[in-house]
Amino acid sequence: MNVPETFFSVQEELFLFLISCIAGAFIGIFYDFFRALRLIINHNTFFVVIEDVLFLGCYAVFLSAFASVMARGELRFYFIIGNAIGFVIYFFTLGSLIIRSLKKLFNFIFTPFKSLYVIFFNKAKAKFGKKCFGNIHLKSLPSADMGFFLSRSP
């Protein structure tokens, strides 16, 4: 009778931990898609919460798939620790560089649109006056100082 192994060796556990750290960096890349979306489109707190819940749901699916494929369906706590370590290292190193680069890129792309928006707003306010715009000032609009998307950081 052939009995399957019911435990992992130390080498297998170390390998799984290292793979989970690398997977954590890929989870960070996936999270950067949400951060980039927040750079492009202003989000209020409600939509940020919805996106974070969606991200955590995707992470839960990933974690169960990882455990099923890599660890014979056994979920170990060090998978979560490894994912967190990989995510944090990516987030504060390469992830911050990527987000800074995306901010500069989006500023470069959207600056002409910002200028057109400011011109349109000034002309519309001059034409329609306080009937339509009331006490709205250009500085209170999201595009007034840093672009359409930079009034809230991710």
mmCIF file of C-alpha atoms in Angstrom:
data_model
loop_
_atom_site.group_PDB
_atom_site.id
_atom_site.type_symbol
_atom_site.label_atom_id
_atom_site.label_comp_id
_atom_site.label_asym_id
_atom_site.label_seq_id
_atom_site.Cartn_x
_atom_site.Cartn_y
_atom_site.Cartn_z
ATOM 1 C CA MET A 1 0.000 0.000 0.000
ATOM 2 C CA ASN A 2 1.372 3.375 -1.072
ATOM 3 C CA VAL A 3 0.655 6.135 1.450
ATOM 4 C CA PRO A 4 1.059 9.718 0.196
ATOM 5 C CA GLU A 5 3.219 12.085 2.196
ATOM 6 C CA THR A 6 1.269 14.229 4.602
ATOM 7 C CA PHE A 7 3.976 16.724 5.472
ATOM 8 C CA PHE A 8 6.447 18.993 3.732
ATOM 9 C CA SER A 9 10.178 18.763 4.250
ATOM 10 C CA VAL A 10 12.054 21.846 5.425
ATOM 11 C CA GLN A 11 13.399 22.385 1.898
ATOM 12 C CA GLU A 12 9.886 22.219 0.442
ATOM 13 C CA GLU A 13 8.581 24.680 3.040
ATOM 14 C CA LEU A 14 11.442 27.077 2.341
ATOM 15 C CA PHE A 15 10.771 26.803 -1.390
ATOM 16 C CA LEU A 16 7.049 27.490 -0.841
ATOM 17 C CA PHE A 17 7.890 30.477 1.352
ATOM 18 C CA LEU A 18 10.215 31.948 -1.286
ATOM 19 C CA ILE A 19 7.635 31.363 -4.023
ATOM 20 C CA SER A 20 4.996 33.065 -1.876
ATOM 21 C CA CYS A 21 7.331 36.075 -1.410
ATOM 22 C CA ILE A 22 7.756 36.331 -5.186
ATOM 23 C CA ALA A 23 4.006 35.934 -5.624
ATOM 24 C CA GLY A 24 3.540 38.813 -3.165
ATOM 25 C CA ALA A 25 5.482 41.065 -5.536
ATOM 26 C CA PHE A 26 3.141 40.050 -8.367
ATOM 27 C CA ILE A 27 0.204 40.818 -6.103
ATOM 28 C CA GLY A 28 1.752 44.268 -5.667
ATOM 29 C CA ILE A 29 1.854 44.677 -9.449
ATOM 30 C CA PHE A 30 -1.831 43.754 -9.573
ATOM 31 C CA TYR A 31 -2.550 46.331 -6.852
ATOM 32 C CA ASP A 32 -0.736 48.965 -8.930
ATOM 33 C CA PHE A 33 -3.499 48.660 -11.521
ATOM 34 C CA PHE A 34 -5.925 49.905 -8.875
ATOM 35 C CA ARG A 35 -3.497 52.644 -7.852
ATOM 36 C CA ALA A 36 -3.134 53.754 -11.475
ATOM 37 C CA LEU A 37 -6.906 53.826 -11.842
ATOM 38 C CA ARG A 38 -7.059 56.079 -8.774
ATOM 39 C CA LEU A 39 -4.517 58.387 -10.383
ATOM 40 C CA ILE A 40 -6.582 58.749 -13.539
ATOM 41 C CA ILE A 41 -10.037 59.038 -11.963
ATOM 42 C CA ASN A 42 -10.806 60.798 -8.696
ATOM 43 C CA HIS A 43 -12.342 58.377 -6.219
ATOM 44 C CA ASN A 44 -14.347 59.108 -3.139
ATOM 45 C CA THR A 45 -13.986 56.877 -0.096
ATOM 46 C CA PHE A 46 -16.857 54.621 -1.116
ATOM 47 C CA PHE A 47 -15.244 53.623 -4.423
ATOM 48 C CA VAL A 48 -11.844 53.171 -2.787
ATOM 49 C CA VAL A 49 -13.450 50.733 -0.336
ATOM 50 C CA ILE A 50 -15.175 48.889 -3.212
ATOM 51 C CA GLU A 51 -11.856 48.579 -5.063
ATOM 52 C CA ASP A 52 -10.062 47.365 -1.939
ATOM 53 C CA VAL A 53 -12.724 44.746 -1.266
ATOM 54 C CA LEU A 54 -12.466 43.627 -4.900
ATOM 55 C CA PHE A 55 -8.682 43.413 -4.536
ATOM 56 C CA LEU A 56 -8.965 41.362 -1.331
ATOM 57 C CA GLY A 57 -11.462 39.041 -3.026
ATOM 58 C CA CYS A 58 -9.028 38.512 -5.894
ATOM 59 C CA TYR A 59 -6.261 37.882 -3.370
ATOM 60 C CA ALA A 60 -8.390 35.272 -1.597
ATOM 61 C CA VAL A 61 -8.966 33.460 -4.893
ATOM 62 C CA PHE A 62 -5.243 33.664 -5.666
ATOM 63 C CA LEU A 63 -4.293 32.347 -2.227
ATOM 64 C CA SER A 64 -6.605 29.355 -2.470
ATOM 65 C CA ALA A 65 -5.361 28.604 -6.006
ATOM 66 C CA PHE A 66 -1.758 28.899 -4.808
ATOM 67 C CA ALA A 67 -2.426 26.490 -1.956
ATOM 68 C CA SER A 68 -4.200 24.056 -4.286
ATOM 69 C CA VAL A 69 -1.537 24.042 -6.967
ATOM 70 C CA MET A 70 1.672 24.444 -4.996
ATOM 71 C CA ALA A 71 0.889 22.897 -1.607
ATOM 72 C CA ARG A 72 -1.507 20.001 -2.217
ATOM 73 C CA GLY A 73 -4.407 22.141 -1.029
ATOM 74 C CA GLU A 74 -2.861 22.887 2.347
ATOM 75 C CA LEU A 75 -3.043 26.527 3.333
ATOM 76 C CA ARG A 76 -0.147 27.508 5.544
ATOM 77 C CA PHE A 77 0.180 30.762 7.480
ATOM 78 C CA TYR A 78 3.656 31.365 6.107
ATOM 79 C CA PHE A 79 2.121 31.691 2.613
ATOM 80 C CA ILE A 80 0.308 34.809 3.822
ATOM 81 C CA ILE A 81 3.445 36.084 5.596
ATOM 82 C CA GLY A 82 5.500 35.514 2.434
ATOM 83 C CA ASN A 83 2.909 37.284 0.296
ATOM 84 C CA ALA A 84 2.905 40.222 2.708
ATOM 85 C CA ILE A 85 6.714 40.448 2.706
ATOM 86 C CA GLY A 86 6.886 40.352 -1.093
ATOM 87 C CA PHE A 87 4.062 42.872 -1.412
ATOM 88 C CA VAL A 88 5.631 45.320 1.063
ATOM 89 C CA ILE A 89 9.075 45.089 -0.543
ATOM 90 C CA TYR A 90 7.588 45.682 -3.995
ATOM 91 C CA PHE A 91 5.235 48.431 -2.783
ATOM 92 C CA PHE A 92 7.961 50.532 -1.152
ATOM 93 C CA THR A 93 10.662 49.979 -3.788
ATOM 94 C CA LEU A 94 9.693 49.361 -7.387
ATOM 95 C CA GLY A 95 6.003 50.124 -6.857
ATOM 96 C CA SER A 96 6.657 53.649 -5.617
ATOM 97 C CA LEU A 97 8.950 54.299 -8.602
ATOM 98 C CA ILE A 98 6.289 53.044 -10.992
ATOM 99 C CA ILE A 99 3.563 55.195 -9.443
ATOM 100 C CA ARG A 100 5.792 58.291 -9.519
ATOM 101 C CA SER A 101 6.525 57.613 -13.196
ATOM 102 C CA LEU A 102 2.836 57.128 -13.925
ATOM 103 C CA LYS A 103 2.013 60.432 -12.207
ATOM 104 C CA LYS A 104 4.524 62.226 -14.433
ATOM 105 C CA LEU A 105 3.236 60.436 -17.529
ATOM 106 C CA PHE A 106 -0.389 61.228 -16.739
ATOM 107 C CA ASN A 107 0.495 64.848 -16.004
ATOM 108 C CA PHE A 108 2.217 65.064 -19.383
ATOM 109 C CA ILE A 109 -0.734 63.463 -21.184
ATOM 110 C CA PHE A 110 -3.517 65.375 -19.415
ATOM 111 C CA THR A 111 -1.924 68.842 -19.179
ATOM 112 C CA PRO A 112 -3.348 69.986 -22.551
ATOM 113 C CA PHE A 113 -6.791 68.781 -21.490
ATOM 114 C CA LYS A 114 -6.425 70.620 -18.202
ATOM 115 C CA SER A 115 -5.692 73.857 -20.063
ATOM 116 C CA LEU A 116 -8.743 73.370 -22.285
ATOM 117 C CA TYR A 117 -10.852 72.631 -19.215
ATOM 118 C CA VAL A 118 -9.691 75.822 -17.490
ATOM 119 C CA ILE A 119 -10.384 77.896 -20.627
ATOM 120 C CA PHE A 120 -13.846 76.340 -21.023
ATOM 121 C CA PHE A 121 -14.659 76.909 -17.352
ATOM 122 C CA ASN A 122 -13.626 80.568 -17.468
ATOM 123 C CA LYS A 123 -15.644 81.225 -20.636
ATOM 124 C CA ALA A 124 -18.694 79.404 -19.307
ATOM 125 C CA LYS A 125 -18.515 81.260 -16.002
ATOM 126 C CA ALA A 126 -18.202 84.593 -17.805
ATOM 127 C CA LYS A 127 -21.174 83.786 -20.050
ATOM 128 C CA PHE A 128 -23.558 82.204 -17.545
ATOM 129 C CA GLY A 129 -22.302 83.858 -14.391
ATOM 130 C CA LYS A 130 -23.454 82.925 -10.931
ATOM 131 C CA LYS A 131 -26.758 81.443 -12.101
ATOM 132 C CA CYS A 132 -25.105 78.195 -13.148
ATOM 133 C CA PHE A 133 -21.820 78.208 -11.279
ATOM 134 C CA GLY A 134 -22.744 79.860 -8.003
ATOM 135 C CA ASN A 135 -19.751 80.054 -5.703
ATOM 136 C CA ILE A 136 -17.606 77.542 -7.561
ATOM 137 C CA HIS A 137 -14.044 78.726 -7.823
ATOM 138 C CA LEU A 138 -11.481 77.211 -10.119
ATOM 139 C CA LYS A 139 -9.288 76.164 -7.197
ATOM 140 C CA SER A 140 -12.057 73.955 -5.842
ATOM 141 C CA LEU A 141 -12.206 71.942 -9.044
ATOM 142 C CA PRO A 142 -10.118 68.763 -9.226
ATOM 143 C CA SER A 143 -8.066 70.018 -12.182
ATOM 144 C CA ALA A 144 -7.115 73.374 -10.717
ATOM 145 C CA ASP A 145 -3.688 72.694 -9.284
ATOM 146 C CA MET A 146 -2.268 69.278 -10.186
ATOM 147 C CA GLY A 147 -4.371 67.795 -12.964
ATOM 148 C CA PHE A 148 -7.599 65.879 -13.264
ATOM 149 C CA PHE A 149 -6.374 62.948 -11.258
ATOM 150 C CA LEU A 150 -3.949 64.146 -8.635
ATOM 151 C CA SER A 151 -6.260 65.735 -6.094
ATOM 152 C CA ARG A 152 -6.225 62.485 -4.118
ATOM 153 C CA SER A 153 -3.210 60.246 -3.719
ATOM 154 C CA PRO A 154 -3.659 56.450 -3.726
#
